[in-house]
Amino acid sequence: MKLMKTVAVATFLAGLALPALAQQRTLTLNTDASDPAPKAAFDQLIKGFEAENPDVHVTVNIFDHEGYKTAIRNFLTADSPDLANWYAGNRMAPFVKSGQFLDVSDVWEENGLKDSLSPALSSMTIDGKQWGVPYTYYQWGIYFSKDVYKKVGVEVPKTWDEFISNCEKFKAAGIDCLTTGTKSLWPAAGIFDYLDLRTNGYDFHMELTNGEIPWTDDRVRNVFAEWAKVVPYTTPNTAAIDWQDAVSNIVQGKAANFVMGNFAVAAFKDGGMTDDTLGFMDFPEITPGIPRAEEAPTDTIHIPAGAKNVADAKKFLAYLARADVQTQMNEVLGQLPINKNASVGDDPYLQAGFEVLSTAEGGIAQFFDRDAPAAMAKAGMEGFQEFMAKPDRLDAILDRLEKARQRAYEN
């Protein structure tokens, strides 16, 4: 009899628990956060979200970083998750235009994100609507040797004319004013992007990378005219070396400046540089009055059109956008939060980058090989590499890039 009572009580208690379990909802997130730091950041993000939303369980599917680029095209069509990792700007545009990402403008409006995430607003907006939430980026700019600047007796330039004037002094001292390594092509794109952003502005740059402007346009020629000013002061034969070799040129005092992303700081420090010898500056002004735009590849999360749990997915995006959440995530990632009310640690390069990006009223570009289609990006970067070696071939290079533009944007 006692046993029967115990069973009855247990059955009754189990019955009480069933509705609670039944109420727990599921969110599915697909991500390429397979490297240790991104994986740890996402683990922390999900743990925090579930703690505040105990009625929601987040299931995560992790893909290899390179494989994800193909996988996303498949799962958005065949087996859609509720949330998906991706990138801002023109990289998200195909999914927006094909109707595979949901408009989440309501999340932005209800949470004041046009203010708090304002640095990335332009790169998250298509047709006046927002299509995801950005959570991390990192700055590009000019990393330089403070020792070389001190040795030659020049100041950090504010304008391109001042930069070129410094180049003459570096050359007289037997030092390359600018170094880079374009064996892998992409470092040259960072130089082109900044020259275009500073010469013509963000809107023009986006139109160019979106295939709306001919490469033979005089405004494009103006960019290369500015680039031509620094070519004589650039490390020769950059096509034969990698970006790590260019880091060595700075470390050894053979060169003064390097246009690169903040991820290179670790390589500089591995070479023996310290905060006392490595400096960072924003790319100098070229055309006065153009709103300052920056280069900052931005990672994002979106709600696919086939999501089954849109309501909780929007809750997740709102959580992801918060200053405290972005602060914690980026401490793990070693990158920068986009929420301008977030905070960064005492790393001077992250502090400088946060200030530069948080005040970039002109917009945030993603990088040439993210902003342009793959075929155009490859042709463009090959052209940039060739121009640095043979600037007298500009006409032929631009004609070739224009033909590539006409092919790359046909579809």
Coordinates of C-alpha atoms in Angstrom, one line a residue:
M1 CA 0.0 0.0 0.0
K2 CA 2.8 2.3 0.9
L3 CA 4.6 1.5 -2.4
M4 CA 1.4 2.3 -4.3
K5 CA 1.2 5.7 -2.6
T6 CA 4.8 6.5 -3.4
V7 CA 4.2 5.6 -7.0
A8 CA 1.1 7.7 -7.1
V9 CA 2.9 10.7 -5.6
A10 CA 5.8 10.4 -8.1
T11 CA 3.4 10.1 -11.0
F12 CA 1.5 13.2 -9.8
L13 CA 4.8 15.2 -9.4
A14 CA 5.9 14.1 -12.9
G15 CA 2.6 15.3 -14.3
L16 CA 3.2 18.7 -12.7
A17 CA 6.7 18.8 -14.3
L18 CA 5.5 17.9 -17.8
P19 CA 3.9 21.2 -18.7
A20 CA 7.0 23.1 -17.6
L21 CA 9.2 21.0 -19.9
A22 CA 6.7 21.3 -22.7
Q23 CA 6.8 25.0 -22.4
Q24 CA 10.6 25.2 -23.1
R25 CA 11.2 26.4 -26.6
T26 CA 14.1 25.7 -28.9
L27 CA 16.3 28.1 -31.0
T28 CA 18.7 26.7 -33.5
L29 CA 21.8 28.7 -34.3
N30 CA 24.2 27.9 -37.2
T31 CA 27.7 29.4 -36.9
D32 CA 31.2 29.1 -38.2
A33 CA 32.6 29.8 -34.7
S34 CA 34.9 26.8 -34.9
D35 CA 38.2 28.3 -33.7
P36 CA 38.8 28.3 -29.9
A37 CA 38.2 32.0 -29.2
P38 CA 35.0 32.4 -31.2
K39 CA 33.7 29.1 -29.9
A40 CA 34.3 30.2 -26.3
A41 CA 32.6 33.5 -27.0
F42 CA 29.5 31.8 -28.4
D43 CA 29.4 29.4 -25.5
Q44 CA 29.4 32.3 -23.1
L45 CA 26.8 34.2 -25.2
I46 CA 24.4 31.3 -25.2
K47 CA 24.9 30.5 -21.6
G48 CA 24.0 34.1 -20.7
F49 CA 21.0 34.2 -22.9
E50 CA 19.6 30.9 -21.6
A51 CA 20.1 32.1 -18.0
E52 CA 17.9 35.1 -18.7
N53 CA 15.5 33.1 -20.8
P54 CA 15.1 29.7 -19.0
D55 CA 12.2 28.8 -21.2
V56 CA 14.4 28.8 -24.3
H57 CA 17.0 26.2 -25.2
V58 CA 19.6 27.2 -27.9
T59 CA 20.9 24.4 -30.1
V60 CA 24.2 25.2 -31.9
N61 CA 25.4 23.7 -35.1
I62 CA 29.1 24.6 -35.6
F63 CA 30.6 24.5 -39.2
D64 CA 34.2 24.7 -40.4
H65 CA 34.9 28.4 -41.3
E66 CA 35.6 27.8 -45.0
G67 CA 32.9 25.1 -45.4
Y68 CA 30.3 27.4 -43.9
K69 CA 30.5 29.7 -46.9
T70 CA 29.0 26.9 -49.0
A71 CA 26.8 25.4 -46.3
I72 CA 24.9 28.6 -45.6
R73 CA 23.6 28.7 -49.2
N74 CA 22.3 25.1 -48.7
F75 CA 20.7 25.3 -45.3
L76 CA 19.0 28.6 -45.9
T77 CA 17.2 26.9 -48.7
A78 CA 16.7 23.3 -47.4
D79 CA 16.9 23.2 -43.6
S80 CA 16.8 26.7 -42.1
P81 CA 17.9 27.4 -38.6
D82 CA 16.4 30.2 -36.5
L83 CA 19.6 32.2 -36.4
A84 CA 22.7 32.3 -38.7
N85 CA 26.1 33.8 -38.5
W86 CA 27.3 36.0 -41.4
Y87 CA 28.8 39.3 -42.4
A88 CA 27.6 42.9 -42.9
G89 CA 27.5 45.0 -46.1
N90 CA 27.5 43.6 -49.5
R91 CA 28.2 40.1 -48.2
M92 CA 24.7 40.0 -46.8
A93 CA 23.1 41.7 -49.8
P94 CA 22.5 38.5 -51.9
F95 CA 20.6 36.9 -49.0
V96 CA 18.5 40.0 -48.5
K97 CA 17.7 40.4 -52.2
S98 CA 16.7 36.7 -52.5
G99 CA 14.4 37.0 -49.5
Q100 CA 16.4 34.6 -47.3
F101 CA 17.1 37.0 -44.4
L102 CA 14.2 38.6 -42.5
D103 CA 13.8 42.3 -41.9
V104 CA 14.6 42.9 -38.2
S105 CA 14.1 46.7 -38.3
D106 CA 11.6 46.3 -35.4
V107 CA 14.4 44.9 -33.2
W108 CA 16.5 48.0 -34.0
E109 CA 13.6 50.4 -33.3
E110 CA 12.5 48.8 -30.1
N111 CA 16.0 48.6 -28.6
G112 CA 17.4 51.9 -29.7
L113 CA 20.0 50.2 -31.9
K114 CA 20.2 53.0 -34.5
D115 CA 22.0 54.9 -31.8
S116 CA 23.9 52.3 -29.8
L117 CA 25.0 50.4 -33.0
S118 CA 25.3 53.5 -35.1
P119 CA 28.8 52.8 -36.3
A120 CA 27.5 49.8 -38.2
L121 CA 24.0 51.1 -39.2
S122 CA 24.9 51.9 -42.8
S123 CA 26.5 48.4 -43.3
M124 CA 23.4 46.7 -41.9
T125 CA 20.9 48.7 -43.9
I126 CA 19.5 47.8 -47.3
D127 CA 16.4 49.6 -48.8
G128 CA 16.1 51.6 -45.5
K129 CA 15.7 48.4 -43.4
Q130 CA 18.0 46.5 -41.1
W131 CA 18.6 42.8 -41.7
G132 CA 20.6 41.5 -38.8
V133 CA 22.6 42.5 -35.7
P134 CA 26.4 43.0 -35.7
Y135 CA 28.4 42.0 -32.7
T136 CA 32.1 42.3 -33.4
Y137 CA 34.6 44.0 -35.7
Y138 CA 38.2 45.1 -35.8
Q139 CA 39.9 48.2 -37.1
W140 CA 42.3 48.6 -40.0
G141 CA 44.6 51.6 -40.1
I142 CA 48.3 52.3 -40.2
Y143 CA 50.7 50.6 -37.8
F144 CA 54.0 52.4 -37.5
S145 CA 57.4 52.3 -35.8
K146 CA 57.7 55.0 -33.2
D147 CA 61.4 54.5 -33.2
V148 CA 61.7 55.2 -36.9
Y149 CA 59.5 58.3 -36.6
K150 CA 61.7 59.5 -33.7
K151 CA 64.9 58.7 -35.6
V152 CA 63.9 60.6 -38.7
G153 CA 62.3 63.4 -36.7
V154 CA 58.8 63.5 -38.2
E155 CA 55.3 63.8 -36.6
V156 CA 52.4 61.5 -37.1
P157 CA 50.5 63.0 -40.1
K158 CA 46.9 64.1 -40.2
T159 CA 46.7 64.5 -43.9
W160 CA 47.9 62.6 -47.0
D161 CA 50.0 65.5 -48.1
E162 CA 51.8 65.4 -44.7
F163 CA 52.2 61.6 -45.0
I164 CA 53.8 62.0 -48.4
S165 CA 56.0 64.8 -47.1
N166 CA 57.2 62.4 -44.4
C167 CA 57.9 59.8 -47.0
E168 CA 60.5 62.0 -48.6
K169 CA 62.3 62.3 -45.2
F170 CA 62.1 58.5 -44.7
K171 CA 63.6 57.9 -48.1
A172 CA 66.4 60.3 -47.4
A173 CA 67.2 58.2 -44.3
G174 CA 67.2 55.0 -46.3
I175 CA 63.9 53.7 -44.9
D176 CA 60.8 52.6 -46.8
C177 CA 57.9 54.9 -46.0
L178 CA 55.3 52.2 -46.6
T179 CA 55.6 48.5 -46.6
T180 CA 53.2 45.6 -47.4
G181 CA 53.3 42.1 -48.7
T182 CA 50.9 41.3 -51.6
K183 CA 51.9 37.7 -52.3
S184 CA 48.4 36.7 -51.1
L185 CA 46.9 39.8 -52.9
W186 CA 44.5 40.9 -50.1
P187 CA 46.8 43.4 -48.2
A188 CA 46.9 45.7 -51.3
A189 CA 43.1 45.9 -51.0
G190 CA 43.4 47.5 -47.7
I191 CA 45.4 50.3 -49.2
F192 CA 43.0 50.8 -52.1
D193 CA 40.0 50.8 -49.8
Y194 CA 41.3 53.5 -47.6
L195 CA 42.5 55.6 -50.5
D196 CA 39.0 55.4 -52.1
L197 CA 37.2 56.1 -48.8
R198 CA 39.4 59.1 -48.2
T199 CA 39.3 60.4 -51.8
N200 CA 35.6 59.7 -52.7
G201 CA 33.8 58.7 -49.5
Y202 CA 31.8 55.7 -48.3
D203 CA 28.8 55.9 -50.7
F204 CA 31.1 56.0 -53.8
H205 CA 33.1 53.1 -52.5
M206 CA 30.0 51.0 -51.9
E207 CA 28.7 51.9 -55.4
L208 CA 32.0 50.9 -56.9
T209 CA 32.2 47.6 -55.1
N210 CA 28.6 46.9 -56.0
G211 CA 29.4 47.3 -59.7
E212 CA 27.5 50.5 -60.2
I213 CA 30.5 52.6 -61.3
P214 CA 32.9 51.9 -64.2
W215 CA 36.5 51.4 -63.2
T216 CA 37.5 53.8 -66.0
D217 CA 35.6 56.6 -64.2
D218 CA 37.8 59.7 -63.5
R219 CA 37.0 59.4 -59.8
V220 CA 38.6 55.9 -59.7
R221 CA 41.6 57.3 -61.6
N222 CA 41.9 60.0 -58.9
V223 CA 42.3 57.2 -56.3
F224 CA 45.2 55.7 -58.3
A225 CA 46.7 59.2 -58.7
E226 CA 46.9 59.4 -54.9
W227 CA 48.3 55.9 -54.7
A228 CA 50.9 56.8 -57.3
K229 CA 52.3 59.4 -54.9
V230 CA 53.4 56.8 -52.4
V231 CA 54.5 54.0 -54.8
P232 CA 58.1 55.4 -55.1
Y233 CA 58.4 55.2 -51.3
T234 CA 57.0 51.7 -50.9
T235 CA 59.0 48.5 -50.3
P236 CA 60.0 47.2 -53.8
N237 CA 58.7 43.9 -55.1
T238 CA 55.9 43.5 -52.6
A239 CA 54.3 40.8 -54.7
A240 CA 57.1 38.5 -53.7
I241 CA 56.5 38.8 -49.9
D242 CA 53.7 38.0 -47.4
W243 CA 52.2 40.4 -44.9
Q244 CA 54.3 38.7 -42.2
D245 CA 57.5 39.7 -44.1
A246 CA 56.2 43.3 -44.1
V247 CA 55.8 43.0 -40.3
S248 CA 59.5 42.1 -40.1
N249 CA 60.3 45.2 -42.1
I250 CA 58.7 47.3 -39.5
V251 CA 60.2 45.3 -36.6
Q252 CA 63.7 45.7 -38.1
G253 CA 63.3 49.4 -38.7
K254 CA 63.6 49.0 -42.5
A255 CA 60.1 50.5 -43.0
A256 CA 58.0 53.1 -41.2
N257 CA 54.3 52.4 -42.0
F258 CA 52.1 49.4 -42.7
V259 CA 48.4 49.5 -43.7
M260 CA 46.9 46.5 -41.9
G261 CA 44.3 45.1 -39.6
N262 CA 44.6 44.9 -35.8
F263 CA 45.2 41.2 -35.9
A264 CA 48.8 42.0 -36.9
V265 CA 49.6 43.4 -33.5
A266 CA 50.3 39.9 -32.2
A267 CA 52.9 39.4 -35.0
F268 CA 54.5 42.8 -34.2
K269 CA 54.8 41.8 -30.5
D270 CA 56.1 38.3 -31.4
G271 CA 58.9 40.2 -33.3
G272 CA 59.8 42.1 -30.1
M273 CA 57.9 45.3 -30.5
T274 CA 56.1 46.8 -27.5
D275 CA 53.5 49.5 -26.8
D276 CA 56.4 51.9 -26.6
T277 CA 57.7 51.1 -30.1
L278 CA 54.6 50.2 -32.0
G279 CA 52.1 53.0 -32.9
F280 CA 48.7 53.1 -34.6
M281 CA 47.2 55.9 -36.6
D282 CA 44.0 56.4 -38.5
F283 CA 44.5 56.7 -42.3
P284 CA 45.1 60.4 -43.1
E285 CA 42.6 62.7 -44.7
I286 CA 42.8 63.2 -48.5
T287 CA 39.7 65.1 -49.6
P288 CA 38.7 67.7 -46.9
G289 CA 35.1 67.6 -45.8
I290 CA 34.3 63.9 -46.7
P291 CA 32.8 62.2 -43.6
R292 CA 35.4 59.8 -42.2
A293 CA 34.6 56.2 -43.1
E294 CA 36.6 53.2 -41.8
E295 CA 37.5 49.7 -42.8
A296 CA 36.2 47.2 -40.2
P297 CA 35.1 43.7 -41.2
T298 CA 32.0 43.1 -39.2
D299 CA 30.5 39.8 -38.1
T300 CA 26.7 39.5 -37.7
I301 CA 23.8 37.3 -36.8
H302 CA 20.6 37.1 -38.9
I303 CA 17.2 35.5 -38.8
P304 CA 16.7 33.3 -41.9
A305 CA 13.3 33.6 -43.7
G306 CA 12.7 29.9 -42.9
A307 CA 13.1 30.3 -39.1
K308 CA 10.6 28.4 -37.1
N309 CA 10.9 30.5 -33.9
V310 CA 11.1 34.1 -35.0
A311 CA 9.9 35.6 -31.7
D312 CA 12.7 34.1 -29.6
A313 CA 15.2 34.7 -32.4
K314 CA 14.4 38.4 -32.1
K315 CA 14.9 38.2 -28.3
F316 CA 18.3 36.7 -29.0
L317 CA 19.3 39.5 -31.4
A318 CA 18.2 42.1 -28.8
Y319 CA 20.3 40.3 -26.2
L320 CA 23.3 40.1 -28.6
A321 CA 23.1 43.9 -29.2
R322 CA 23.4 44.9 -25.6
A323 CA 26.5 46.8 -24.4
D324 CA 27.3 44.4 -21.6
V325 CA 26.9 41.3 -23.8
Q326 CA 29.1 42.7 -26.5
T327 CA 31.7 43.8 -24.0
Q328 CA 32.0 40.2 -22.6
M329 CA 32.0 38.6 -26.0
N330 CA 34.8 40.8 -27.4
E331 CA 36.9 40.3 -24.3
V332 CA 37.0 36.7 -25.3
L333 CA 37.3 37.4 -29.1
G334 CA 40.1 40.0 -28.6
Q335 CA 38.2 42.3 -30.9
L336 CA 35.9 45.3 -30.7
P337 CA 32.3 45.6 -29.6
I338 CA 30.1 47.6 -32.0
N339 CA 27.8 48.9 -29.3
K340 CA 29.3 52.3 -28.6
N341 CA 28.2 52.1 -25.0
A342 CA 30.3 49.0 -24.5
S343 CA 33.8 49.1 -23.1
V344 CA 37.2 47.7 -24.0
G345 CA 40.1 46.7 -21.8
D346 CA 43.5 48.5 -21.5
D347 CA 45.0 47.3 -24.8
P348 CA 46.0 50.6 -26.4
Y349 CA 45.3 49.3 -30.0
L350 CA 41.8 48.1 -29.1
Q351 CA 41.2 51.4 -27.3
A352 CA 42.4 53.4 -30.3
G353 CA 40.3 51.2 -32.7
F354 CA 37.2 51.6 -30.5
E355 CA 37.5 55.3 -30.6
V356 CA 38.1 55.5 -34.3
L357 CA 35.2 53.1 -35.3
S358 CA 32.7 54.5 -32.7
T359 CA 33.1 58.0 -34.2
A360 CA 33.2 57.0 -37.9
E361 CA 30.3 59.2 -39.1
G362 CA 31.0 58.3 -42.7
G363 CA 30.2 54.5 -42.4
I364 CA 32.0 51.2 -42.1
A365 CA 33.3 49.3 -45.1
Q366 CA 33.9 45.6 -44.9
F367 CA 37.0 45.1 -47.0
F368 CA 37.3 44.8 -50.7
D369 CA 37.0 41.0 -50.9
R370 CA 33.8 41.1 -48.7
D371 CA 32.3 44.2 -50.4
A372 CA 32.8 42.9 -54.0
P373 CA 31.8 39.6 -55.5
A374 CA 34.5 36.9 -55.6
A375 CA 35.3 37.3 -59.3
M376 CA 35.6 41.1 -59.0
A377 CA 37.5 40.9 -55.8
K378 CA 40.1 38.6 -57.3
A379 CA 40.5 40.7 -60.5
G380 CA 40.6 43.9 -58.4
M381 CA 43.3 42.7 -56.1
E382 CA 45.4 41.4 -59.0
G383 CA 45.1 44.8 -60.5
F384 CA 46.2 46.6 -57.3
Q385 CA 49.2 44.3 -57.0
E386 CA 50.2 45.0 -60.6
F387 CA 49.8 48.8 -60.1
M388 CA 52.1 48.8 -57.2
A389 CA 54.8 47.2 -59.3
K390 CA 54.0 48.9 -62.6
P391 CA 52.0 52.1 -62.1
D392 CA 52.6 53.1 -65.8
R393 CA 50.2 50.2 -66.7
L394 CA 47.2 52.0 -65.1
D395 CA 45.2 52.3 -68.3
A396 CA 45.5 48.7 -69.2
I397 CA 44.7 47.7 -65.6
L398 CA 41.6 49.8 -65.4
D399 CA 40.4 48.5 -68.8
R400 CA 40.8 45.0 -67.6
L401 CA 39.0 45.7 -64.3
E402 CA 36.1 47.3 -66.2
K403 CA 35.7 44.2 -68.3
A404 CA 35.8 42.1 -65.1
R405 CA 33.1 44.4 -63.7
Q406 CA 30.8 43.8 -66.7
R407 CA 31.2 40.1 -66.3
A408 CA 31.0 39.9 -62.5
Y409 CA 27.7 41.7 -62.0
E410 CA 25.8 40.2 -64.9
N411 CA 23.7 38.0 -62.5

